[in-house]
Amino acid sequence: MTSRTLCPCGLPEAYEECCGRFHSGTASAPTAERLMRSRYAAFARGDGAYLLRTWHPRTRPARLDLDPAMRWTGLEILATEDGSAFHSTGTVTFRAAYRGGSLHERSRFERVDGAWVYVDGDFLG
């Protein structure tokens, strides 16, 4: 029987049907917001390979060292601009909570070969 663990991205779906399919490579995020959610879930699950795979080649770091002690506790999408199937760019403003604080960022996304990728972001107040 498949585990029905809720996805860490905040949508009311099981991980396997939500971001798990993006992480495994069986599906691609259809919008910039879904990519943002799947990247948050990858941070929460320690999936550095997915994070690098979905990072724009122009801005991708050579490697990513995730802190195994970091505990992400929630994601709140505050705003989205463009980033749908009809766009080539988009932004997502979000607040990601972790044990001891939160991260507030406006992230930029672009399509590369038809797939959404993270470009960079600006930290906000």
PDB file of C-alpha atoms in Angstrom, residues 20-125:
ATOM      1  CA  GLY A  20       6.817  13.333  -5.792  1.00  0.00           C
ATOM      2  CA  ARG A  21       6.117  12.867  -9.506  1.00  0.00           C
ATOM      3  CA  PHE A  22       8.212  15.956 -10.313  1.00  0.00           C
ATOM      4  CA  HIS A  23      11.033  14.779  -8.054  1.00  0.00           C
ATOM      5  CA  SER A  24      11.076  11.332  -9.676  1.00  0.00           C
ATOM      6  CA  GLY A  25      11.082  12.832 -13.179  1.00  0.00           C
ATOM      7  CA  THR A  26       7.819  11.213 -14.297  1.00  0.00           C
ATOM      8  CA  ALA A  27       6.228  14.659 -14.746  1.00  0.00           C
ATOM      9  CA  SER A  28       7.332  18.284 -15.059  1.00  0.00           C
ATOM     10  CA  ALA A  29       5.930  21.193 -13.086  1.00  0.00           C
ATOM     11  CA  PRO A  30       3.317  22.885 -15.345  1.00  0.00           C
ATOM     12  CA  THR A  31       3.668  26.369 -13.833  1.00  0.00           C
ATOM     13  CA  ALA A  32       6.282  28.475 -12.074  1.00  0.00           C
ATOM     14  CA  GLU A  33       4.271  28.220  -8.839  1.00  0.00           C
ATOM     15  CA  ARG A  34       4.199  24.417  -8.990  1.00  0.00           C
ATOM     16  CA  LEU A  35       7.952  24.405  -9.623  1.00  0.00           C
ATOM     17  CA  MET A  36       8.398  26.701  -6.606  1.00  0.00           C
ATOM     18  CA  ARG A  37       6.299  24.349  -4.473  1.00  0.00           C
ATOM     19  CA  SER A  38       8.214  21.306  -5.727  1.00  0.00           C
ATOM     20  CA  ARG A  39      11.548  22.985  -4.961  1.00  0.00           C
ATOM     21  CA  TYR A  40      10.344  23.797  -1.440  1.00  0.00           C
ATOM     22  CA  ALA A  41       9.329  20.136  -1.037  1.00  0.00           C
ATOM     23  CA  ALA A  42      12.780  19.116  -2.308  1.00  0.00           C
ATOM     24  CA  PHE A  43      14.426  21.337   0.324  1.00  0.00           C
ATOM     25  CA  ALA A  44      12.143  19.818   2.979  1.00  0.00           C
ATOM     26  CA  ARG A  45      13.063  16.286   1.843  1.00  0.00           C
ATOM     27  CA  GLY A  46      16.773  16.974   1.258  1.00  0.00           C
ATOM     28  CA  ASP A  47      16.602  16.273  -2.501  1.00  0.00           C
ATOM     29  CA  GLY A  48      19.587  18.304  -3.713  1.00  0.00           C
ATOM     30  CA  ALA A  49      19.696  16.510  -7.073  1.00  0.00           C
ATOM     31  CA  TYR A  50      16.210  17.799  -7.962  1.00  0.00           C
ATOM     32  CA  LEU A  51      17.112  21.318  -6.839  1.00  0.00           C
ATOM     33  CA  LEU A  52      20.164  21.358  -9.111  1.00  0.00           C
ATOM     34  CA  ARG A  53      18.233  19.778 -11.996  1.00  0.00           C
ATOM     35  CA  THR A  54      15.573  22.523 -11.815  1.00  0.00           C
ATOM     36  CA  TRP A  55      18.050  25.419 -11.511  1.00  0.00           C
ATOM     37  CA  HIS A  56      18.731  27.530 -14.616  1.00  0.00           C
ATOM     38  CA  PRO A  57      22.086  26.498 -16.167  1.00  0.00           C
ATOM     39  CA  ARG A  58      23.113  30.189 -16.213  1.00  0.00           C
ATOM     40  CA  THR A  59      22.801  30.580 -12.415  1.00  0.00           C
ATOM     41  CA  ARG A  60      23.118  26.986 -11.102  1.00  0.00           C
ATOM     42  CA  PRO A  61      25.839  26.481  -8.493  1.00  0.00           C
ATOM     43  CA  ALA A  62      28.418  23.744  -9.083  1.00  0.00           C
ATOM     44  CA  ARG A  63      27.144  21.957  -5.977  1.00  0.00           C
ATOM     45  CA  LEU A  64      24.585  22.353  -3.240  1.00  0.00           C
ATOM     46  CA  ASP A  65      25.250  21.516   0.400  1.00  0.00           C
ATOM     47  CA  LEU A  66      21.960  21.117   2.247  1.00  0.00           C
ATOM     48  CA  ASP A  67      21.948  21.242   6.031  1.00  0.00           C
ATOM     49  CA  PRO A  68      20.462  17.923   7.223  1.00  0.00           C
ATOM     50  CA  ALA A  69      19.477  19.581  10.521  1.00  0.00           C
ATOM     51  CA  MET A  70      17.308  22.207   8.769  1.00  0.00           C
ATOM     52  CA  ARG A  71      13.585  21.597   9.378  1.00  0.00           C
ATOM     53  CA  TRP A  72      11.236  23.343   6.954  1.00  0.00           C
ATOM     54  CA  THR A  73       7.794  23.735   8.504  1.00  0.00           C
ATOM     55  CA  GLY A  74       5.556  25.436   5.942  1.00  0.00           C
ATOM     56  CA  LEU A  75       5.208  27.315   2.679  1.00  0.00           C
ATOM     57  CA  GLU A  76       2.969  30.302   2.004  1.00  0.00           C
ATOM     58  CA  ILE A  77       2.616  31.590  -1.572  1.00  0.00           C
ATOM     59  CA  LEU A  78       2.058  35.352  -1.293  1.00  0.00           C
ATOM     60  CA  ALA A  79       1.890  36.342  -4.980  1.00  0.00           C
ATOM     61  CA  THR A  80       2.488  35.017  -8.471  1.00  0.00           C
ATOM     62  CA  GLU A  81       3.046  36.930 -11.676  1.00  0.00           C
ATOM     63  CA  ASP A  82       2.897  35.195 -15.051  1.00  0.00           C
ATOM     64  CA  GLY A  83       4.436  31.721 -14.934  1.00  0.00           C
ATOM     65  CA  SER A  84       1.530  29.838 -16.530  1.00  0.00           C
ATOM     66  CA  ALA A  85       1.543  27.567 -19.576  1.00  0.00           C
ATOM     67  CA  PHE A  86       1.183  30.741 -21.696  1.00  0.00           C
ATOM     68  CA  HIS A  87       4.305  32.486 -20.357  1.00  0.00           C
ATOM     69  CA  SER A  88       8.055  32.071 -20.728  1.00  0.00           C
ATOM     70  CA  THR A  89       8.893  33.802 -17.432  1.00  0.00           C
ATOM     71  CA  GLY A  90       7.248  34.177 -14.060  1.00  0.00           C
ATOM     72  CA  THR A  91       7.791  35.262 -10.472  1.00  0.00           C
ATOM     73  CA  VAL A  92       6.597  33.739  -7.225  1.00  0.00           C
ATOM     74  CA  THR A  93       6.735  35.607  -3.927  1.00  0.00           C
ATOM     75  CA  PHE A  94       6.651  33.292  -0.939  1.00  0.00           C
ATOM     76  CA  ARG A  95       7.421  32.835   2.725  1.00  0.00           C
ATOM     77  CA  ALA A  96       9.027  29.549   3.720  1.00  0.00           C
ATOM     78  CA  ALA A  97       9.012  28.807   7.434  1.00  0.00           C
ATOM     79  CA  TYR A  98      11.653  26.752   9.155  1.00  0.00           C
ATOM     80  CA  ARG A  99      12.250  25.890  12.767  1.00  0.00           C
ATOM     81  CA  GLY A 100      13.572  29.152  14.200  1.00  0.00           C
ATOM     82  CA  GLY A 101      12.554  31.599  11.471  1.00  0.00           C
ATOM     83  CA  SER A 102      11.362  32.171   7.923  1.00  0.00           C
ATOM     84  CA  LEU A 103      12.639  33.078   4.489  1.00  0.00           C
ATOM     85  CA  HIS A 104      10.767  35.684   2.406  1.00  0.00           C
ATOM     86  CA  GLU A 105      11.762  35.757  -1.261  1.00  0.00           C
ATOM     87  CA  ARG A 106      10.613  36.807  -4.724  1.00  0.00           C
ATOM     88  CA  SER A 107      11.888  34.096  -7.068  1.00  0.00           C
ATOM     89  CA  ARG A 108      12.283  34.382 -10.829  1.00  0.00           C
ATOM     90  CA  PHE A 109      11.596  31.471 -13.157  1.00  0.00           C
ATOM     91  CA  GLU A 110      12.100  30.903 -16.879  1.00  0.00           C
ATOM     92  CA  ARG A 111      11.366  28.129 -19.315  1.00  0.00           C
ATOM     93  CA  VAL A 112      14.360  26.240 -20.723  1.00  0.00           C
ATOM     94  CA  ASP A 113      13.526  23.729 -23.434  1.00  0.00           C
ATOM     95  CA  GLY A 114       9.891  23.945 -22.357  1.00  0.00           C
ATOM     96  CA  ALA A 115      10.515  23.181 -18.666  1.00  0.00           C
ATOM     97  CA  TRP A 116      10.250  25.682 -15.813  1.00  0.00           C
ATOM     98  CA  VAL A 117      13.522  26.346 -13.966  1.00  0.00           C
ATOM     99  CA  TYR A 118      14.520  28.580 -11.061  1.00  0.00           C
ATOM    100  CA  VAL A 119      16.701  31.525 -12.121  1.00  0.00           C
ATOM    101  CA  ASP A 120      17.317  33.525  -8.943  1.00  0.00           C
ATOM    102  CA  GLY A 121      15.561  35.458  -6.233  1.00  0.00           C
ATOM    103  CA  ASP A 122      15.535  38.570  -4.105  1.00  0.00           C
ATOM    104  CA  PHE A 123      15.280  38.287  -0.342  1.00  0.00           C
ATOM    105  CA  LEU A 124      12.560  40.523   1.036  1.00  0.00           C
ATOM    106  CA  GLY A 125      12.151  42.124   4.465  1.00  0.00           C
TER     107      GLY A 125
END
